[in-house]
């Protein structure tokens, strides 16, 4: 490892998830002080202890909870240089003409609202403290083109992409870069269970996504802002 994030405070939301764990481990290996955010602190305490990081509890869909988390991080770690927002979710639904709003509300909350609140509050902290920071979110191919019975999911990921693009333009003059990673199918136990007949060798590993996020969070990506970096593997 090169220690490319030495001296940086990096916040990873959804740190107990497959991608969140991979990002936390890679960031720590590259020298960052990693703040691992989960809905409950107990969800991330073991990983935080292993990586000598800071566990923080927050509901990233709730403004007050995120505000409190950022204040806690600033008080205990001093600042936030990097945000890797890995929270998100997928759910199929019924065709739009047969569907209620349950799946719509769930997907918009997980994939768009959580990003809007968390990235927005972290950006406010960066602007107020003159921090030339990095914000990275996770999107999906459905942000570009939807599929049947996935209108809510696709719309939520498209909304998240527009948030990334808007923030990139709003913050670039403050030296804050906002980008996203767009994974193909990620090789997780959940996906293997859901798609047992798939060719897993074509899927993207969580560590592949972590490497892409590391690049966008590093000085090497200093001239990159507003991009959606596609990491599809062979899918």
JSON list of N, CA, C and O in Angstrom, two decimals, residues 24-25 37 42 48 60 89 97 102 106 120 123 146 165 182 196 203-204 210 220 228:
[
{"chain": "A", "resi": 24, "resn": "UNK", "atom": "N", "xyz": [-13.81, 0.47, 3.81]},
{"chain": "A", "resi": 24, "resn": "UNK", "atom": "CA", "xyz": [-13.20, 0.79, 5.10]},
{"chain": "A", "resi": 24, "resn": "UNK", "atom": "C", "xyz": [-11.82, 0.15, 5.24]},
{"chain": "A", "resi": 24, "resn": "UNK", "atom": "O", "xyz": [-10.86, 0.80, 5.68]},
{"chain": "A", "resi": 25, "resn": "UNK", "atom": "N", "xyz": [-11.71, -1.11, 4.86]},
{"chain": "A", "resi": 25, "resn": "UNK", "atom": "CA", "xyz": [-10.42, -1.81, 4.97]},
{"chain": "A", "resi": 25, "resn": "UNK", "atom": "C", "xyz": [-9.37, -1.17, 4.05]},
{"chain": "A", "resi": 25, "resn": "UNK", "atom": "O", "xyz": [-8.22, -0.99, 4.44]},
{"chain": "A", "resi": 37, "resn": "UNK", "atom": "N", "xyz": [-19.76, 4.44, 9.67]},
{"chain": "A", "resi": 37, "resn": "UNK", "atom": "CA", "xyz": [-21.12, 4.82, 10.04]},
{"chain": "A", "resi": 37, "resn": "UNK", "atom": "C", "xyz": [-22.08, 3.68, 9.74]},
{"chain": "A", "resi": 37, "resn": "UNK", "atom": "O", "xyz": [-22.11, 3.14, 8.63]},
{"chain": "A", "resi": 42, "resn": "UNK", "atom": "N", "xyz": [-23.28, -0.62, 17.13]},
{"chain": "A", "resi": 42, "resn": "UNK", "atom": "CA", "xyz": [-22.86, -2.00, 17.34]},
{"chain": "A", "resi": 42, "resn": "UNK", "atom": "C", "xyz": [-22.61, -2.70, 16.01]},
{"chain": "A", "resi": 42, "resn": "UNK", "atom": "O", "xyz": [-21.79, -3.62, 15.93]},
{"chain": "A", "resi": 48, "resn": "UNK", "atom": "N", "xyz": [-14.55, -1.35, 13.36]},
{"chain": "A", "resi": 48, "resn": "UNK", "atom": "CA", "xyz": [-13.85, -0.15, 13.82]},
{"chain": "A", "resi": 48, "resn": "UNK", "atom": "C", "xyz": [-12.72, -0.51, 14.77]},
{"chain": "A", "resi": 48, "resn": "UNK", "atom": "O", "xyz": [-11.62, 0.07, 14.71]},
{"chain": "A", "resi": 60, "resn": "UNK", "atom": "N", "xyz": [-28.94, 7.68, 8.01]},
{"chain": "A", "resi": 60, "resn": "UNK", "atom": "CA", "xyz": [-28.54, 8.61, 6.96]},
{"chain": "A", "resi": 60, "resn": "UNK", "atom": "C", "xyz": [-29.71, 9.13, 6.13]},
{"chain": "A", "resi": 60, "resn": "UNK", "atom": "O", "xyz": [-29.51, 9.92, 5.21]},
{"chain": "A", "resi": 89, "resn": "UNK", "atom": "N", "xyz": [-30.02, 0.55, -1.83]},
{"chain": "A", "resi": 89, "resn": "UNK", "atom": "CA", "xyz": [-30.79, -0.69, -1.82]},
{"chain": "A", "resi": 89, "resn": "UNK", "atom": "C", "xyz": [-31.44, -0.95, -3.16]},
{"chain": "A", "resi": 89, "resn": "UNK", "atom": "O", "xyz": [-31.54, -0.07, -4.01]},
{"chain": "A", "resi": 97, "resn": "UNK", "atom": "N", "xyz": [-48.56, 0.47, -13.19]},
{"chain": "A", "resi": 97, "resn": "UNK", "atom": "CA", "xyz": [-50.01, 0.57, -13.17]},
{"chain": "A", "resi": 97, "resn": "UNK", "atom": "C", "xyz": [-50.67, -0.36, -12.15]},
{"chain": "A", "resi": 97, "resn": "UNK", "atom": "O", "xyz": [-51.86, -0.24, -11.87]},
{"chain": "A", "resi": 102, "resn": "UNK", "atom": "N", "xyz": [-45.27, 1.92, -1.81]},
{"chain": "A", "resi": 102, "resn": "UNK", "atom": "CA", "xyz": [-44.34, 1.39, -0.82]},
{"chain": "A", "resi": 102, "resn": "UNK", "atom": "C", "xyz": [-42.92, 1.26, -1.37]},
{"chain": "A", "resi": 102, "resn": "UNK", "atom": "O", "xyz": [-41.95, 1.71, -0.75]},
{"chain": "A", "resi": 106, "resn": "UNK", "atom": "N", "xyz": [-39.55, 3.53, -0.49]},
{"chain": "A", "resi": 106, "resn": "UNK", "atom": "CA", "xyz": [-38.36, 2.85, 0.03]},
{"chain": "A", "resi": 106, "resn": "UNK", "atom": "C", "xyz": [-37.14, 3.14, -0.81]},
{"chain": "A", "resi": 106, "resn": "UNK", "atom": "O", "xyz": [-36.06, 3.47, -0.28]},
{"chain": "A", "resi": 120, "resn": "UNK", "atom": "N", "xyz": [-24.89, 16.32, 1.34]},
{"chain": "A", "resi": 120, "resn": "UNK", "atom": "CA", "xyz": [-25.12, 17.75, 1.55]},
{"chain": "A", "resi": 120, "resn": "UNK", "atom": "C", "xyz": [-24.58, 18.25, 2.87]},
{"chain": "A", "resi": 120, "resn": "UNK", "atom": "O", "xyz": [-23.94, 19.30, 2.94]},
{"chain": "A", "resi": 123, "resn": "UNK", "atom": "N", "xyz": [-20.76, 18.15, 2.81]},
{"chain": "A", "resi": 123, "resn": "UNK", "atom": "CA", "xyz": [-20.27, 19.26, 1.98]},
{"chain": "A", "resi": 123, "resn": "UNK", "atom": "C", "xyz": [-20.34, 20.57, 2.74]},
{"chain": "A", "resi": 123, "resn": "UNK", "atom": "O", "xyz": [-19.44, 21.41, 2.63]},
{"chain": "A", "resi": 146, "resn": "UNK", "atom": "N", "xyz": [-33.95, 2.13, -17.58]},
{"chain": "A", "resi": 146, "resn": "UNK", "atom": "CA", "xyz": [-34.71, 1.28, -16.67]},
{"chain": "A", "resi": 146, "resn": "UNK", "atom": "C", "xyz": [-35.00, -0.08, -17.27]},
{"chain": "A", "resi": 146, "resn": "UNK", "atom": "O", "xyz": [-34.76, -0.35, -18.46]},
{"chain": "A", "resi": 165, "resn": "UNK", "atom": "N", "xyz": [-24.20, 15.11, -9.93]},
{"chain": "A", "resi": 165, "resn": "UNK", "atom": "CA", "xyz": [-23.82, 16.07, -10.97]},
{"chain": "A", "resi": 165, "resn": "UNK", "atom": "C", "xyz": [-24.03, 17.52, -10.51]},
{"chain": "A", "resi": 165, "resn": "UNK", "atom": "O", "xyz": [-23.18, 18.38, -10.77]},
{"chain": "A", "resi": 182, "resn": "UNK", "atom": "N", "xyz": [-20.30, 3.46, -10.66]},
{"chain": "A", "resi": 182, "resn": "UNK", "atom": "CA", "xyz": [-21.45, 2.71, -11.17]},
{"chain": "A", "resi": 182, "resn": "UNK", "atom": "C", "xyz": [-21.05, 1.24, -11.30]},
{"chain": "A", "resi": 182, "resn": "UNK", "atom": "O", "xyz": [-20.39, 0.87, -12.27]},
{"chain": "A", "resi": 196, "resn": "UNK", "atom": "N", "xyz": [-28.79, -17.86, -8.34]},
{"chain": "A", "resi": 196, "resn": "UNK", "atom": "CA", "xyz": [-27.89, -19.02, -8.19]},
{"chain": "A", "resi": 196, "resn": "UNK", "atom": "C", "xyz": [-27.38, -19.60, -9.51]},
{"chain": "A", "resi": 196, "resn": "UNK", "atom": "O", "xyz": [-26.36, -20.30, -9.51]},
{"chain": "A", "resi": 203, "resn": "UNK", "atom": "N", "xyz": [-18.93, -11.27, -12.33]},
{"chain": "A", "resi": 203, "resn": "UNK", "atom": "CA", "xyz": [-19.39, -10.20, -11.46]},
{"chain": "A", "resi": 203, "resn": "UNK", "atom": "C", "xyz": [-18.22, -9.40, -10.89]},
{"chain": "A", "resi": 203, "resn": "UNK", "atom": "O", "xyz": [-17.07, -9.84, -10.86]},
{"chain": "A", "resi": 204, "resn": "UNK", "atom": "N", "xyz": [-18.54, -8.22, -10.43]},
{"chain": "A", "resi": 204, "resn": "UNK", "atom": "CA", "xyz": [-17.55, -7.31, -9.84]},
{"chain": "A", "resi": 204, "resn": "UNK", "atom": "C", "xyz": [-17.41, -7.62, -8.35]},
{"chain": "A", "resi": 204, "resn": "UNK", "atom": "O", "xyz": [-18.40, -7.78, -7.63]},
{"chain": "A", "resi": 210, "resn": "UNK", "atom": "N", "xyz": [-14.26, -0.84, -4.23]},
{"chain": "A", "resi": 210, "resn": "UNK", "atom": "CA", "xyz": [-13.46, -0.08, -3.27]},
{"chain": "A", "resi": 210, "resn": "UNK", "atom": "C", "xyz": [-12.27, 0.60, -3.94]},
{"chain": "A", "resi": 210, "resn": "UNK", "atom": "O", "xyz": [-11.93, 1.74, -3.64]},
{"chain": "A", "resi": 220, "resn": "UNK", "atom": "N", "xyz": [-4.90, 11.61, -7.09]},
{"chain": "A", "resi": 220, "resn": "UNK", "atom": "CA", "xyz": [-4.79, 11.31, -8.52]},
{"chain": "A", "resi": 220, "resn": "UNK", "atom": "C", "xyz": [-6.03, 11.73, -9.30]},
{"chain": "A", "resi": 220, "resn": "UNK", "atom": "O", "xyz": [-5.96, 11.94, -10.51]},
{"chain": "A", "resi": 228, "resn": "UNK", "atom": "N", "xyz": [-19.47, 9.64, -13.49]},
{"chain": "A", "resi": 228, "resn": "UNK", "atom": "CA", "xyz": [-20.02, 8.37, -13.04]},
{"chain": "A", "resi": 228, "resn": "UNK", "atom": "C", "xyz": [-19.11, 7.29, -13.61]},
{"chain": "A", "resi": 228, "resn": "UNK", "atom": "O", "xyz": [-19.18, 6.95, -14.79]}
]
